[in-house]
Structure formats: structure tokens, C-alpha cells
Coordinates of C-alpha atoms in Angstrom, one line a residue:
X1 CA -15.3 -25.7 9.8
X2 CA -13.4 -28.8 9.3
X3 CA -10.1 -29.7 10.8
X4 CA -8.7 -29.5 14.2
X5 CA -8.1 -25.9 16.3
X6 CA -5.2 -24.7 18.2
X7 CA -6.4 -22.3 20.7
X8 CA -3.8 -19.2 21.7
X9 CA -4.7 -16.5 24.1
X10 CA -2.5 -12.9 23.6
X11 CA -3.1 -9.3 25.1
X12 CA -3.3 -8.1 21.8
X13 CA -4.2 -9.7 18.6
X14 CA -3.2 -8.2 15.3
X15 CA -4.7 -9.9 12.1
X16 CA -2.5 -8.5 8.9
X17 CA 0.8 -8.2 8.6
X18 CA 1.2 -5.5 6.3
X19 CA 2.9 -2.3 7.0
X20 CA 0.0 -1.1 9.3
X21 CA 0.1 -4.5 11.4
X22 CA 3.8 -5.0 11.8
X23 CA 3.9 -1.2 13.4
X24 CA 1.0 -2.1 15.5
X25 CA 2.7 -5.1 16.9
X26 CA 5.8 -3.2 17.2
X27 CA 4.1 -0.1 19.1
X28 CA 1.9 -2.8 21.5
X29 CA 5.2 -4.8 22.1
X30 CA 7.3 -1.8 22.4
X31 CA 4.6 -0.8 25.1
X32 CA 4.6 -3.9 26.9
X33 CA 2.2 -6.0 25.2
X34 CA 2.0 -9.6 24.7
X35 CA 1.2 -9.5 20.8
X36 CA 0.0 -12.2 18.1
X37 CA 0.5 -10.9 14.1
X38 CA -0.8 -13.0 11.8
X39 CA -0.3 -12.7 8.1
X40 CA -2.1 -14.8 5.1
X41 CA 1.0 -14.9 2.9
X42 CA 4.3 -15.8 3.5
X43 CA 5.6 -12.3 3.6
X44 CA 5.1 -9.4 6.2
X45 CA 5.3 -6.0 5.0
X46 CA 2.0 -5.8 2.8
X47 CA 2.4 -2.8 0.2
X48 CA 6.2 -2.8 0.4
X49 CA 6.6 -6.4 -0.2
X50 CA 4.3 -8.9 -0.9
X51 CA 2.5 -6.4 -3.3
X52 CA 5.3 -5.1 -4.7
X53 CA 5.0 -1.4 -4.4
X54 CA 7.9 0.3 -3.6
X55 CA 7.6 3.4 -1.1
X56 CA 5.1 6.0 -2.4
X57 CA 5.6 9.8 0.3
X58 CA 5.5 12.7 0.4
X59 CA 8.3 15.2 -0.7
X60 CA 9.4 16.0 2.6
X61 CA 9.6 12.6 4.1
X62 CA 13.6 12.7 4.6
X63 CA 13.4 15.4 6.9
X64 CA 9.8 15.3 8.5
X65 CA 5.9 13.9 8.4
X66 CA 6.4 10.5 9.6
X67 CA 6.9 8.5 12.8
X68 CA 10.2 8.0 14.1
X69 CA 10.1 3.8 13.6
X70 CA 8.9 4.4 10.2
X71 CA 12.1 6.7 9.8
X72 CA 14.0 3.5 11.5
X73 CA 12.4 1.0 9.1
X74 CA 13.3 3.7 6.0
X75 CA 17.0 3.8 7.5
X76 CA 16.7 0.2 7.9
X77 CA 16.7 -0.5 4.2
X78 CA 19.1 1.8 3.3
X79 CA 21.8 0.4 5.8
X80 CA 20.7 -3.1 4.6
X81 CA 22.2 -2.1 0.8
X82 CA 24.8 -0.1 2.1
X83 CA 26.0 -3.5 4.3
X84 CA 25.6 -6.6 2.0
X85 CA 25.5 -4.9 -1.5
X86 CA 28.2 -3.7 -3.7
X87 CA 27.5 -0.2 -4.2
X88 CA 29.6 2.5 -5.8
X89 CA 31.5 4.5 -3.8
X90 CA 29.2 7.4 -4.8
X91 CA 25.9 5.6 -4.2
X92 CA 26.9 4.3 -0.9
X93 CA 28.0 8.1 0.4
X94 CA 24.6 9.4 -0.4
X95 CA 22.6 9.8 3.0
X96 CA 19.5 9.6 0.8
X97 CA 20.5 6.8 -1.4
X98 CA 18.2 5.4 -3.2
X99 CA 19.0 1.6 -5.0
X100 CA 16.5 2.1 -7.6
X101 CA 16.4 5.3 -8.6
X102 CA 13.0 5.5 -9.7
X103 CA 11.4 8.6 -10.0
X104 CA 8.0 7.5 -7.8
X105 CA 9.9 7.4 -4.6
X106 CA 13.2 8.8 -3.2
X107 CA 13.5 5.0 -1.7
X108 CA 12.8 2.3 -4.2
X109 CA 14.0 -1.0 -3.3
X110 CA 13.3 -4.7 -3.5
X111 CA 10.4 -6.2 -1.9
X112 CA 12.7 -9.2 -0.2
X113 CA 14.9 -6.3 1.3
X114 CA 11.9 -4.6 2.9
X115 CA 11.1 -8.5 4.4
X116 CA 14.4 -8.9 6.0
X117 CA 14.3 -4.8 7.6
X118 CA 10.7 -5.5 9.2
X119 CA 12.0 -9.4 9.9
X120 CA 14.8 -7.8 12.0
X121 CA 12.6 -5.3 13.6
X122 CA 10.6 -8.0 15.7
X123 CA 13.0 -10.3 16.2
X124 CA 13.8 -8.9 19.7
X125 CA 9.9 -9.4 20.3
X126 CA 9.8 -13.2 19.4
X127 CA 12.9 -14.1 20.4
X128 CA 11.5 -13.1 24.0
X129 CA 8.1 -14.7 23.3
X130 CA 6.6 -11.8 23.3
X131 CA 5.4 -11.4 19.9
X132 CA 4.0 -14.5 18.0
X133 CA 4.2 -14.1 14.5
X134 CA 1.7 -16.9 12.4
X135 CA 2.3 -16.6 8.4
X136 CA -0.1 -18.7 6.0
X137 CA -3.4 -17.7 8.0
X138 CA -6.7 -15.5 7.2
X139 CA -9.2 -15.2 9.4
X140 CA -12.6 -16.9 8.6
X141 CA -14.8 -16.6 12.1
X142 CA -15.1 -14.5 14.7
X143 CA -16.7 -14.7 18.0
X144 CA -17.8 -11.3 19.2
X145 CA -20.9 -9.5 20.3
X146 CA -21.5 -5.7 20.0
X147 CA -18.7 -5.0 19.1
X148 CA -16.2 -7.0 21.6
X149 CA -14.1 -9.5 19.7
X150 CA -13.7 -12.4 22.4
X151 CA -11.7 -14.9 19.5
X152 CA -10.6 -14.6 15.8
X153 CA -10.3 -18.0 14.6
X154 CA -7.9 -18.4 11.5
X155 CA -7.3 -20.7 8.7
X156 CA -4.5 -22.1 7.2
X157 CA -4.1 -21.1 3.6
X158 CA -2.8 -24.0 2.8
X159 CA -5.2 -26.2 4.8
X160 CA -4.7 -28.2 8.7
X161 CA -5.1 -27.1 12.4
X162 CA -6.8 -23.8 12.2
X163 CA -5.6 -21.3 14.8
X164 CA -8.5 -19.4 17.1
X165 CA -7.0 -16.3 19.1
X166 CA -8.6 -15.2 22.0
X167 CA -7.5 -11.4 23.1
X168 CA -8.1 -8.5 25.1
X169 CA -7.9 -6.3 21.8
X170 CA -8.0 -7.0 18.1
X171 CA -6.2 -5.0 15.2
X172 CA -7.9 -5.8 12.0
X173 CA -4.7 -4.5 9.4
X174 CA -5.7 -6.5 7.0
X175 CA -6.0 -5.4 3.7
X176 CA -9.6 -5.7 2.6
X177 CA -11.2 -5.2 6.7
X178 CA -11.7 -9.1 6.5
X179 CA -12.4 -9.1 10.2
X180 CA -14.9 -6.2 9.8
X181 CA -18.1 -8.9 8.4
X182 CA -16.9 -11.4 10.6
X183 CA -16.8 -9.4 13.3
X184 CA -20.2 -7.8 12.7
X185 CA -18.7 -4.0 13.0
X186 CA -20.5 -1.7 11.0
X187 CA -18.4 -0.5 7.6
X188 CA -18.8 1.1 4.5
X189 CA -17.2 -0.1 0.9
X190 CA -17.0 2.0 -2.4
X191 CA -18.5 5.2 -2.9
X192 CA -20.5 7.3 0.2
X193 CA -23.7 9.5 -1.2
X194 CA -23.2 13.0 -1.4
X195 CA -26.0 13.6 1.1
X196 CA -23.8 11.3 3.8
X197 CA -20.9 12.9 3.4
X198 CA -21.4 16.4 1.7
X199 CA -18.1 16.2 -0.5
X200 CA -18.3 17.5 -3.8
X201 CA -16.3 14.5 -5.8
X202 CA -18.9 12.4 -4.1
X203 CA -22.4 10.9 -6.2
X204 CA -25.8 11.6 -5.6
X205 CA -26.4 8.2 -4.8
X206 CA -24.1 5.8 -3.2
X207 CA -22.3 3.1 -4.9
X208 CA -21.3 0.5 -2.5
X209 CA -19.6 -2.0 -5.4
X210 CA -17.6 1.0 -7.0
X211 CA -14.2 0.5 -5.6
X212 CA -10.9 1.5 -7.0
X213 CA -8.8 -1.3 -9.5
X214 CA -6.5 -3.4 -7.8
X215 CA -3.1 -4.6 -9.6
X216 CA -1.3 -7.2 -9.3
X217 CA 1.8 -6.0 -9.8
X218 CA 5.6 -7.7 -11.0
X219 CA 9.2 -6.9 -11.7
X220 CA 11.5 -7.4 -15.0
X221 CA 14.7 -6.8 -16.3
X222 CA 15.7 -7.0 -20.0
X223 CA 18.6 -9.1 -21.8
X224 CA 19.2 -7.3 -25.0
X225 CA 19.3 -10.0 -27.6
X226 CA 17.8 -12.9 -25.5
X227 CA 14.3 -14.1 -25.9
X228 CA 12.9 -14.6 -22.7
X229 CA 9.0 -14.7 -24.3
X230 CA 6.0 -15.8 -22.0
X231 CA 3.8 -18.2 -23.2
X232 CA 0.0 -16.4 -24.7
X233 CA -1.9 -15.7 -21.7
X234 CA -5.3 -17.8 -21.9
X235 CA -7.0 -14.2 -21.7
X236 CA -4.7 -12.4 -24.0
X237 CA -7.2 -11.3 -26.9
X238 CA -9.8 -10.6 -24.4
X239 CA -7.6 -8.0 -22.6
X240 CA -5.7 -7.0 -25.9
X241 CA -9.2 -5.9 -27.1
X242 CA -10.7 -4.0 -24.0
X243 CA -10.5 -0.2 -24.4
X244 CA -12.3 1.8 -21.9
X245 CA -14.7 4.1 -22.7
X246 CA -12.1 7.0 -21.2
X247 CA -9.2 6.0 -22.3
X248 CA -8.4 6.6 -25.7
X249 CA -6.8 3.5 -26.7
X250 CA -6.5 0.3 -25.9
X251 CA -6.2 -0.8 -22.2
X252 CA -2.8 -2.5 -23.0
X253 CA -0.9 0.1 -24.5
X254 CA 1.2 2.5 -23.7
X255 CA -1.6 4.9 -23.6
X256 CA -3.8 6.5 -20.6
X257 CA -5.7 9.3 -19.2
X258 CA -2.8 11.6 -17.5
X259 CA -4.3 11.1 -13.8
X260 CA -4.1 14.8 -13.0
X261 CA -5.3 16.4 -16.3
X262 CA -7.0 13.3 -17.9
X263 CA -5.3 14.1 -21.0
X264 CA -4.8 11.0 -22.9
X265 CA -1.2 10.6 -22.8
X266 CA 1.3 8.2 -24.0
X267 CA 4.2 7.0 -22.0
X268 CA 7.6 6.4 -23.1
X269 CA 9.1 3.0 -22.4
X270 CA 12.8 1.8 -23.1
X271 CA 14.5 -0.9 -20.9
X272 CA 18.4 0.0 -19.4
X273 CA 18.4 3.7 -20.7
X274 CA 21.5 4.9 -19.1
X275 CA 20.2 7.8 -17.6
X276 CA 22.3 9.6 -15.0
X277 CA 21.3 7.5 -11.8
X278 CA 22.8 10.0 -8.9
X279 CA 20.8 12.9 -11.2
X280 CA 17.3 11.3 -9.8
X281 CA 15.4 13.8 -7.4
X282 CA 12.3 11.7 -6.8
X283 CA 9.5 14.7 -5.7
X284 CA 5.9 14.4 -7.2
X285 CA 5.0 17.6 -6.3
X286 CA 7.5 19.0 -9.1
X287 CA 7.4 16.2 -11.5
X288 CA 5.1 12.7 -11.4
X289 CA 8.2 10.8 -12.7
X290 CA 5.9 8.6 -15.1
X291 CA 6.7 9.5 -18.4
X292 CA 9.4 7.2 -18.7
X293 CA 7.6 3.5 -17.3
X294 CA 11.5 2.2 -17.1
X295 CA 12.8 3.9 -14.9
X296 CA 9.4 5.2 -13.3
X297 CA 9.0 2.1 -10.5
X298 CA 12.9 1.0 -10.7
X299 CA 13.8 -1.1 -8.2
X300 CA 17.0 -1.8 -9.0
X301 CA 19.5 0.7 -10.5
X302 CA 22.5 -1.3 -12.1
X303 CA 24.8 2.3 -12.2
X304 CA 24.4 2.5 -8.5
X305 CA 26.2 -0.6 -7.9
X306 CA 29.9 -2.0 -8.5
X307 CA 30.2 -3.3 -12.7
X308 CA 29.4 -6.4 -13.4
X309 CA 27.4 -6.6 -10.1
X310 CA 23.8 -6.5 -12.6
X311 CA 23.5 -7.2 -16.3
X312 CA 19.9 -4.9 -16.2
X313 CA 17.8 -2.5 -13.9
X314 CA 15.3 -4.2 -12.4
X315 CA 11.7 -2.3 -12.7
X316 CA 8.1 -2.8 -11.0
X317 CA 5.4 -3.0 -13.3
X318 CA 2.8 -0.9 -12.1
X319 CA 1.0 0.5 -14.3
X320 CA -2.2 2.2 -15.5
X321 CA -2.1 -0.9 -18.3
X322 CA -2.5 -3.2 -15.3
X323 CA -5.1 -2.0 -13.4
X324 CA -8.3 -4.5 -13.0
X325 CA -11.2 -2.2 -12.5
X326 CA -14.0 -4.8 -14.2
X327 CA -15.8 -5.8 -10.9
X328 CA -15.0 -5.7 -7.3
X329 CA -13.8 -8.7 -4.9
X330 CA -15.0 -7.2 -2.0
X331 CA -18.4 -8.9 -0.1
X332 CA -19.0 -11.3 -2.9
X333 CA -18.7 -14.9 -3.4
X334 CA -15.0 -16.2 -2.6
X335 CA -15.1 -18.1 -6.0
X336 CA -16.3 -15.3 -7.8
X337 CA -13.5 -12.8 -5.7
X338 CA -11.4 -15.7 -6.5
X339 CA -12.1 -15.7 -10.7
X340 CA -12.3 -12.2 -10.5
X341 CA -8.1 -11.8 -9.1
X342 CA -7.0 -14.6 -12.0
X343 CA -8.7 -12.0 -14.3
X344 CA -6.2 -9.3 -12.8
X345 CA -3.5 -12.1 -13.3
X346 CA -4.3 -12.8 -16.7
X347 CA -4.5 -8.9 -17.3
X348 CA -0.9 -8.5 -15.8
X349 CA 0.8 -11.5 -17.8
X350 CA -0.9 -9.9 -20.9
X351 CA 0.8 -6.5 -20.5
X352 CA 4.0 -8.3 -20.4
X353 CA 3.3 -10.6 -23.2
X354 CA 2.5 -7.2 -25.6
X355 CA 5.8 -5.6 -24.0
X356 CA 7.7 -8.7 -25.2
X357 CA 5.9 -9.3 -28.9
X358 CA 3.8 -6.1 -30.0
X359 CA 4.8 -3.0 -28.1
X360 CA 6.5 0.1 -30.4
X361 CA 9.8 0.5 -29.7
X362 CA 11.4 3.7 -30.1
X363 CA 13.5 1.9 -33.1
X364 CA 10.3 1.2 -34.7
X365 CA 10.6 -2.2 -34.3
X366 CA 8.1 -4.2 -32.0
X367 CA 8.3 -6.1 -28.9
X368 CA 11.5 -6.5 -26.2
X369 CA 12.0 -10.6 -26.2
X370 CA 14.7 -9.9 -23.4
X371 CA 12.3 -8.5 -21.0
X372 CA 12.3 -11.8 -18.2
X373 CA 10.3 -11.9 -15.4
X374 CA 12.1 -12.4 -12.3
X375 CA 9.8 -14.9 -10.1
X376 CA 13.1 -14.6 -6.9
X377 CA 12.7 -10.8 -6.6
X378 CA 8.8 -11.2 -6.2
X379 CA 9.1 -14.6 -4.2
X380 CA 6.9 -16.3 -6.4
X381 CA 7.2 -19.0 -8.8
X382 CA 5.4 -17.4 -11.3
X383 CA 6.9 -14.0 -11.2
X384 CA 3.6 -12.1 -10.1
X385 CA 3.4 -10.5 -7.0
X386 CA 2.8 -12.8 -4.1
X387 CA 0.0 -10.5 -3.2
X388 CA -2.9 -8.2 -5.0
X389 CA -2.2 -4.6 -4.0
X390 CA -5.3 -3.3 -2.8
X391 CA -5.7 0.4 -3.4
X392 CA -8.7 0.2 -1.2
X393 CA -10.7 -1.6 1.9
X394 CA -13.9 -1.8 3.7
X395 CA -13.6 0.9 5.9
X396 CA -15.0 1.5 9.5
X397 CA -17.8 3.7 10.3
X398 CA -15.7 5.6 12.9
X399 CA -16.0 8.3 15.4
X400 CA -14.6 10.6 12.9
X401 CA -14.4 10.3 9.5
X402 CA -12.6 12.5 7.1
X403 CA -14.2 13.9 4.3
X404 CA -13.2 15.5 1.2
X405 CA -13.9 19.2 2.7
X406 CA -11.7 18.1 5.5
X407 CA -8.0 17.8 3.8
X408 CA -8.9 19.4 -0.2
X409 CA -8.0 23.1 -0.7
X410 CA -10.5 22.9 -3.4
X411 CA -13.7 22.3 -0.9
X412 CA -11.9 24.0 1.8
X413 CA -11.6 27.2 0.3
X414 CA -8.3 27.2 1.9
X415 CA -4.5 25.7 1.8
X416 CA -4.6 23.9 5.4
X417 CA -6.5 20.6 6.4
X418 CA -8.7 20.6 9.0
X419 CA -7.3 20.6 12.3
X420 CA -8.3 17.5 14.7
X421 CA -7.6 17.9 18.7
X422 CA -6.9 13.9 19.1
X423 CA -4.5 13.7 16.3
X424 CA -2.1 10.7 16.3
X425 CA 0.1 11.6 13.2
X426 CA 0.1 13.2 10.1
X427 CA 0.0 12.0 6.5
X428 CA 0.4 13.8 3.3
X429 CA -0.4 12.8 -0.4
X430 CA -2.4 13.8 -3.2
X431 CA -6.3 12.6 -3.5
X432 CA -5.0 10.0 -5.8
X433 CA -8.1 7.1 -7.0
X434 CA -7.5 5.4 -9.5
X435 CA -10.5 4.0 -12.2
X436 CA -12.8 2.1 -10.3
X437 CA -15.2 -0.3 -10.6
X438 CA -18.3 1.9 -11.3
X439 CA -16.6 3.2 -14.5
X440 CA -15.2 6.0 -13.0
X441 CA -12.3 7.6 -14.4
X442 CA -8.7 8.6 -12.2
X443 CA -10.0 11.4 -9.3
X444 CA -6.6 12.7 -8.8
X445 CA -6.2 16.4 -7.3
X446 CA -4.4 18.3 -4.1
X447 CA -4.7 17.6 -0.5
X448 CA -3.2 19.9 2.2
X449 CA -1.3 17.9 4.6
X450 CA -3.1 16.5 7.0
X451 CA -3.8 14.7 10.6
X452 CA -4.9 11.4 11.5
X453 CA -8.2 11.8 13.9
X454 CA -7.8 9.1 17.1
X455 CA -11.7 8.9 16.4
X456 CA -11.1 7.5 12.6
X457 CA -9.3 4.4 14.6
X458 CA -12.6 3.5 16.7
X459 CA -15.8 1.7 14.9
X460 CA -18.9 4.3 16.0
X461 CA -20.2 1.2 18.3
X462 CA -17.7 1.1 20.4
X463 CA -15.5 -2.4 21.6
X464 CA -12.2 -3.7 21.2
X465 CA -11.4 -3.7 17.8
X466 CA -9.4 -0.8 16.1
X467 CA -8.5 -0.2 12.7
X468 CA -5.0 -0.4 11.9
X469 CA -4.5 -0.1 8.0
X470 CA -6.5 0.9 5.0
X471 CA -9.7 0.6 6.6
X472 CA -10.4 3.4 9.4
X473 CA -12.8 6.2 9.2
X474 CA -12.0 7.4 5.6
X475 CA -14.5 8.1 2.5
X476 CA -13.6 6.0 -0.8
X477 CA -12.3 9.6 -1.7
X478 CA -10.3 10.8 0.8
X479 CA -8.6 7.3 1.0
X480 CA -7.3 8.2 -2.0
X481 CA -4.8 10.1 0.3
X482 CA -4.7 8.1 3.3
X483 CA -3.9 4.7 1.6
X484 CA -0.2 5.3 1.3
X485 CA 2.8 3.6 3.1
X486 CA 3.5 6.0 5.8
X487 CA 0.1 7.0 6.4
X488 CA -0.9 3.0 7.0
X489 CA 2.4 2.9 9.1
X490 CA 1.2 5.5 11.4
X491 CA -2.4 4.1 11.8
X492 CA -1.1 0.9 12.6
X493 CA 1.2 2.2 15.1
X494 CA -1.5 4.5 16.5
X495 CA -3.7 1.3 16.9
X496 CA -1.2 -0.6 18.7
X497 CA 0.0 2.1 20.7
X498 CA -3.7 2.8 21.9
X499 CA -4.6 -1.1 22.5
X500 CA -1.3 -1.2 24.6
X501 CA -2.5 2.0 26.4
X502 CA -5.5 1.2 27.1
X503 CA -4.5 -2.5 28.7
X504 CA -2.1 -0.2 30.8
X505 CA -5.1 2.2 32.1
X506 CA -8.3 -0.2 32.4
X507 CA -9.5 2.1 30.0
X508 CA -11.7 1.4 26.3
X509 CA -10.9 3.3 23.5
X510 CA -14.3 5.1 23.6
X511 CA -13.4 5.7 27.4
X512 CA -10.0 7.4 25.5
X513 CA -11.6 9.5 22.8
X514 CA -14.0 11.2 24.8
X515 CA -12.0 12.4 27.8
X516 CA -9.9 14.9 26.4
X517 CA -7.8 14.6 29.6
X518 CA -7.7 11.0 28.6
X519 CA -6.8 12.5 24.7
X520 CA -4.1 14.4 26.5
X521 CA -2.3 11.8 27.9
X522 CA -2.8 9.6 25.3
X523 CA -0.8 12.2 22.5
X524 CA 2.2 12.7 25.1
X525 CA 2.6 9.2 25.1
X526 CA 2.8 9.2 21.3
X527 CA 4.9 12.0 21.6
X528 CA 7.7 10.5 23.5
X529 CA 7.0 7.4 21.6
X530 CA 8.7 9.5 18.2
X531 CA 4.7 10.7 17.0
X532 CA 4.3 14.0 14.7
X533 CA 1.0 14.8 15.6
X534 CA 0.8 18.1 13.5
X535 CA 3.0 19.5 10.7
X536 CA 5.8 22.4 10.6
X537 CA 5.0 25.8 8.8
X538 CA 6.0 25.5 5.1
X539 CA 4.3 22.7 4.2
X540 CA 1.8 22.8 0.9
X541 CA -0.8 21.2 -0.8
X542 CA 0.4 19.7 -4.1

């Protein structure tokens, strides 16, 4: 390690600042805490902003199923539109507006809009000192032995003084479980065997490379009569040729197994369709949304806001068309990881290039011209997401971890998940995986709604580091339901909480989880704290 080192000492070090590591320094701040977040890109909020991805919840998420700060972070955005944009009178009124009015999620939005809600919400916290917040660093040592992290040490991304953190406790949110290797905490990656786990969906063997595609994902509006063409992507004929073995058409096209059915369906795509915005009732369980891609992932709505105000809808690409599923980037060389993500780049700018010059339009002409990238909505110069999005992480071998048989009516025989005694929220949303790296096709069928075990926070060996995102004690199938915004919102908040606690009560997470006194406590803390721990009658797989 070249370079000099800044040495910082905090209670309680949280390495990710996605949406599971902001709510874990908010919950061990809240809680007294002196926190450190760091984050390797410039913007916190992870899924929600540097990746792109606007909100994706359950139906009931307006009314229930979700902690009370991720309720104030949803609110947050919506009274962030209501204040500083120009919205019709109608829009503005509606208590569940949503700005894009896309069809995946009743709250699509803007990544920058997300930054400046989750900016505001820990501004009390640095402005005391409390909180330290250090963008532009990813961790690349640790110095820890069974299990106890004594000091992360952290690198500038874009190179000088690196940054080593010792701490009582240590988060890892980030988004792949970088500390988990480092840190020498025992994980798993890609598919579990069947005889580990017993879950049906599972393979005989396991398949530790075979992890879900990754996207890097990017948002567009269209000009009609302007030609706002990208130049040919280096890798365009490679990727205009690939075709998937089940997929029944070329991978850029506007073709795809149906995730649910694996039907090989084609979507409909037509930029500004002026659709009835107020009409949108986002609710998967009655309707995926996805057979229009336009309005699918809005972002922007231009009917929801005063005329004049936007010449276009804005709309996240996120598609099945983007998804990189040729090899993983997880535990292998950094160049190769590296090589690998300008693949997913190349495959992204190439979808756009075929929107822009080849794609059917329902005219039958070819290609939209005006489609334009917009590089200020993504933060970016070159209009791609700042950030991969990660579908999933090295996860933790836990306490507890959930298994298909736990949360699918399917292997359950029955419409409820199981049931955990420590539970420290809830979650709820389908067993969604997309095509991963092994060849596998989508794996995407019911869950029951379902609990978040303490145990499935806590590595089996015991220590100081939690899990606080993607990567706590989940299979590669049941994170299929687990992976989603609220759901990483409420681990990382659990973490946090729990680190704080345990500070507080000279106590070890282990100490926690097996003194169900200790578990007691623990959950009325949680409780008062704005925790769901189970769910209300009348909720239902989907």
C-alpha cells in the first residue's frame, strides 16, 4: 500500500453508503453513536441513486411493511417535488404522488432527488460531528482476527492519503460484502447445493460463480425530430449478435423470456405516449407494468408538472436487454472484474445505440434519433449510471439463514412465511432472480411476506461486524426477495440499531441473539424506534 494514512477512530464504522448504510448510520447516530459512513462514489443512497433504480415495494408500502425512517425518507421525496418543482395542481394534491408515474413503483423519482432527501437526513448528525461521512473511498485491508475488526483501512478512488478506521463495530453495507474477504468472515457467493440448504429451486451441486446479471443502468428522454445519435459502441456487433440460448431472440431487442411465465414476450416501446398520468396505480401484484418499457421505469412524468416545465418524460433504462450475465465480478481479479463491468457498459450504450438506429417502431419505421441520454440526471459525464446495480452480494454465513422453504408458499405448503422470534422487520417481494451467470434463466415466483431474522445480521463466528445490506444470511435464491430497497433499508437500520445497542449494554451481538431476554429488549427498542417486526392479517403472497 503506497501513499500516506490518516488514521480516524469512531464507535461505529459503516463501510457503504447505500440505502442499507445510510439507515445504519442514522439508527447508530439516532441512538447515540459516534458514526463514520463511507461511500466509494460520490453519491450516497446506493440502489436509489447512484444505480439508478427507482423504488421497487411491495403493494402495501403506503400504508404498512416498512420502518417508520424509511416512510420519512419516502415522504422526504415527495415533499422535495411538492417544494421546488412546478407541479400541477392535481399532481401536487395527491398524498401518494408519484413524479414519474411509472408502473414499477408507486414512487419513481430522480436519482439526484433521492441524494439531496438522504443528504438532509444526516445533516443534523455531521453538523454536530457526530456522523463523518467520507465519499470517494473503498475499502482494501482490514485488520481483524476471528472475527473482530480492530481497523478498515480505505482508499481513495481517485488516489492520495488513504483513510484506516479503527472502531468498536463495523457495518459492511457495501454492495458486493467487500469487507467480508478482507475481513476474513466466512461467506457464501452464487448458488448453495441442494444438500446445504434443502430448497427445491436449489442445484445438486453448488455453483459458487453463478450469480445473478448486474446492469448498469441510464435515463433518456426523446426530442421528436432531433438526432441525438451516440457514436457505435466499440462492442456493438458483439452484443448485437449475442442471443441466449433461452431467449428467443436476440439479447438486444425488444424480446425476452416473461420472468414469471418464461414465455418469450415482446415489449412495446414508444417514447412520450400521452398516457393518462394520474390513471397510474403502480401494484405488481395485479399487473408487472412492463409491457410498455416507456413508461415502465419513468422517472419523470412531463403531464404531472406545469407546461412547458419538460419537453419529454424522462425514463430509466432498465431492462432485460441490459442485463450482463456473461461472467461474474465477484472474487476475481480486479482487472478482470474491472473488463468484465466495461463489458456491461458496452452492453448498455449498445441497447441505446439499436433504440436510436435499428429498433421497430410502431410506424414501421426504425430507430428514435431523439432519444438523448441525459449524463445531469445520472451525475455522470457519460450518461451511465454512476454505479453498477448489483442484484446480488457475497453473503454471510449467519446465525440464521433463510431458505426457500422459509418465505415460498410453494415449498411451504402454505400461504405464511416462517415465523422468526428475533425478528427486526419485515420485507415483502416476489422471489425475483434474474439470468445469472451459470446460464440460468429468470427464477421468478411468490413469496409470502416475511421477517427479517436478527440471526441473518450476525456472521456464524461471532465478532463485531454485522451485515447491513445485500449480504446477510440469505441463499442466492431467497435474495431474490430480500434484495429490494426497503428490505436493505431495514437491515441496515437493524445493524445500526444493534451496534448502537450493544455499545449501550457491554453486550456482543452473539451475547444479543442468544438471550432471548436480551432478544426481548432488543425488539422493544426497535419498536419504539418505528420497527414492524411482523405483518398485519390480510397480507398475501403474490
Amino acid at each position: 500500500m503506497s501513499g500516506n494514512i490518516a488514521d480516524e477512530h469512531t464507535q461505529v464504522l459503516v463501510v457503504g453508503g447505500g440505502l442499507g448504510g445510510v439507515a445504519a448510520a442514522l439508527a447508530a447516530a439516532r441512538s447515540g453513536a459516534t458514526v463514520v459512513l463511507t461511500e466509494e462514489f460520490e453519491w450516497i443512497g446506493g440502489q436509489s441513486t447512484s444505480q439508478g433504480v427507482p423504488l421497487d415495494e411491495h403493494p402495501w408500502i403506503e400504508d404498512f411493511g416498512c420502518t417508520r425512517s424509511y416512510r420519512r425518507y419516502r415522504d422526504g421525496i415527495r415533499d422535495y417535488y411538492r417544494r421546488a418543482y412546478p407541479l400541477t395542481d392535481e399532481a401536487a394534491a395527491r398524498s401518494d404522488l408519484n413524479p414519474g408515474a411509472g408502473w414499477v413503483s408507486k414512487l419513481c423519482h430522480e436519482p439526484r432527488v433521492a441524494v439531496a432527501v438522504l443528504e438532509e437526513m444526516l445533516a443534523p448528525y455531521r453538523s454536530s460531528g457526530q456522523l463523518r461521512l467520507f465519499t470517494g473511498y473503498r475499502p482494501v485491508a482490514a485488520d481483524a482476527v476471528d472475527g473482530v475488526v480492530a481497523t478498515v483501512t480505505l482508499a481513495p478512488v481517485g488516489g492520495g492519503t488513504h483513510l484506516r478506521v479503527g472502531a468498536d463495530y463495523v457495518i459492511d453495507a457495501t454492495e458486493l460484502g467487500d469487507l467480508l474477504p478482507l475481513a476474513g468472515i466466512d461467506y457464501v457467493t452464487g448458488f448453495e447445493s441442494r444438500a446445504e440448504t434443502g430448497e427445491p429451486s436449489a442445484p445438486e451441486q453448488a455453483q459458487p460463480d453463478n450469480i445473478q446479471a448486474l446492469s448498469i443502468c441510464f435515463a433518456v428522454e426523446h426530442q421528436a425530430g432531433a438526432d441525438h445519435t451516440i457514436p457505435r459502441p466499440a462492442q456493438y456487433e458483439k452484443w448485437r449478435a449475442v442471443q441466449p440460448e433461452f431467449w428467443g431472440a436476440p439479447l438486444v431487442s425488444w424480446t425476452a423470456p416473461h420472468p414469471r411465465t418464461l414465455e418469450i414476450t415482446s415489449r412495446h416501446f414508444e417514447p412520450n405516449t400521452g398516457d393518462d398520468v394520474l390513471a397510474v396505480v403502480a401494484d405488481q401484484s395485479a399487473n408487472p407494468g412492463d409491457t410498455n418499457l416507456w413508461t415502465f421505469r419513468r422517472i419523470i412524468a412531463a403531464d404531472m408538472f406545469a407546461k412547458g416545465t419538460f419537453d419529454s418524460d424522462l425514463t430509466l433504462v432498465n431492462w432485460p436487454s441490459i442485463d450482463y450475465f456473461e461472467a461474474p465480478v465477484i472474487d476475481v481479479p480486479e482487472d478482470v472484474a474491472a473488463a468484465r463491468l466495461e463489458d456491461a457498459r458496452q452492453l448498455s450504450l449498445s441497447m441505446l445505440y439499436w433504440m436510436q438506429t435499428e429498433a421497430p417502431r410502431p410506424d414501421g419505421g426504425a430507430g428514435w434519433p431523439g432519444l438523448r441520454l441525459r449524463p445531469d440526471v445520472m451525475g455522470t459525464e457519460d450518461g451511465l449510471a454512476m454505479a453498477p446495480y448489483h442484484r446480488e452480494s457475497r453473503r454471510i454465513r449467519a446465525l440464521t439463514t433463510v431458505t426457500e422453504q422459509d418465505v415460498s408458499p410453494a415449498a411451504r405448503g402454505e400461504d405464511t412465511a416462517r415465523s422468526y422470534t428475533d425478528s427486526v422487520g419485515v420485507g415483502m417481494y416476489r422471489i425475483d432472480l434474474h439470468p445469472s451467470t451459470g446460464g440460468d434463466n429468470y427464477i421468478d415466483v411468490p413469496a409470502a411476506p416475511f421477517q427479517i431474522p436478527l440471526g441473518a445480521l450476525i456472521p456464524r463466528g461471532g465478532g463485531n461486524l454485522l451485515a447491513g445490506a445485500k449480504n446477510l444470511g440469505v441463499t442466492h435464491i431467497t435474495n431474490g426477495c430480500y434484495r429490494l430497497h426497503p428490505v436493505e433499508w431495514n437491515v441496515g437500520e437493524a445493524a445500526g440499531m444493534l451496534a448502537a445497542h450493544c455499545l449501550s449494554q457491554g453486550l456482543t451481538p452473539a451475547d444479543v441473539h442468544t438471550d432471548p431476554d436480551a432478544v426481548g429488549a432488543f425488539q422493544h427498542l426497535l419498536e419504539a424506534d418505528g420497527f414492524e417486526l411482523s405483518w398485519p392479517d390480510g397480507v398475501y403472497a403474490y
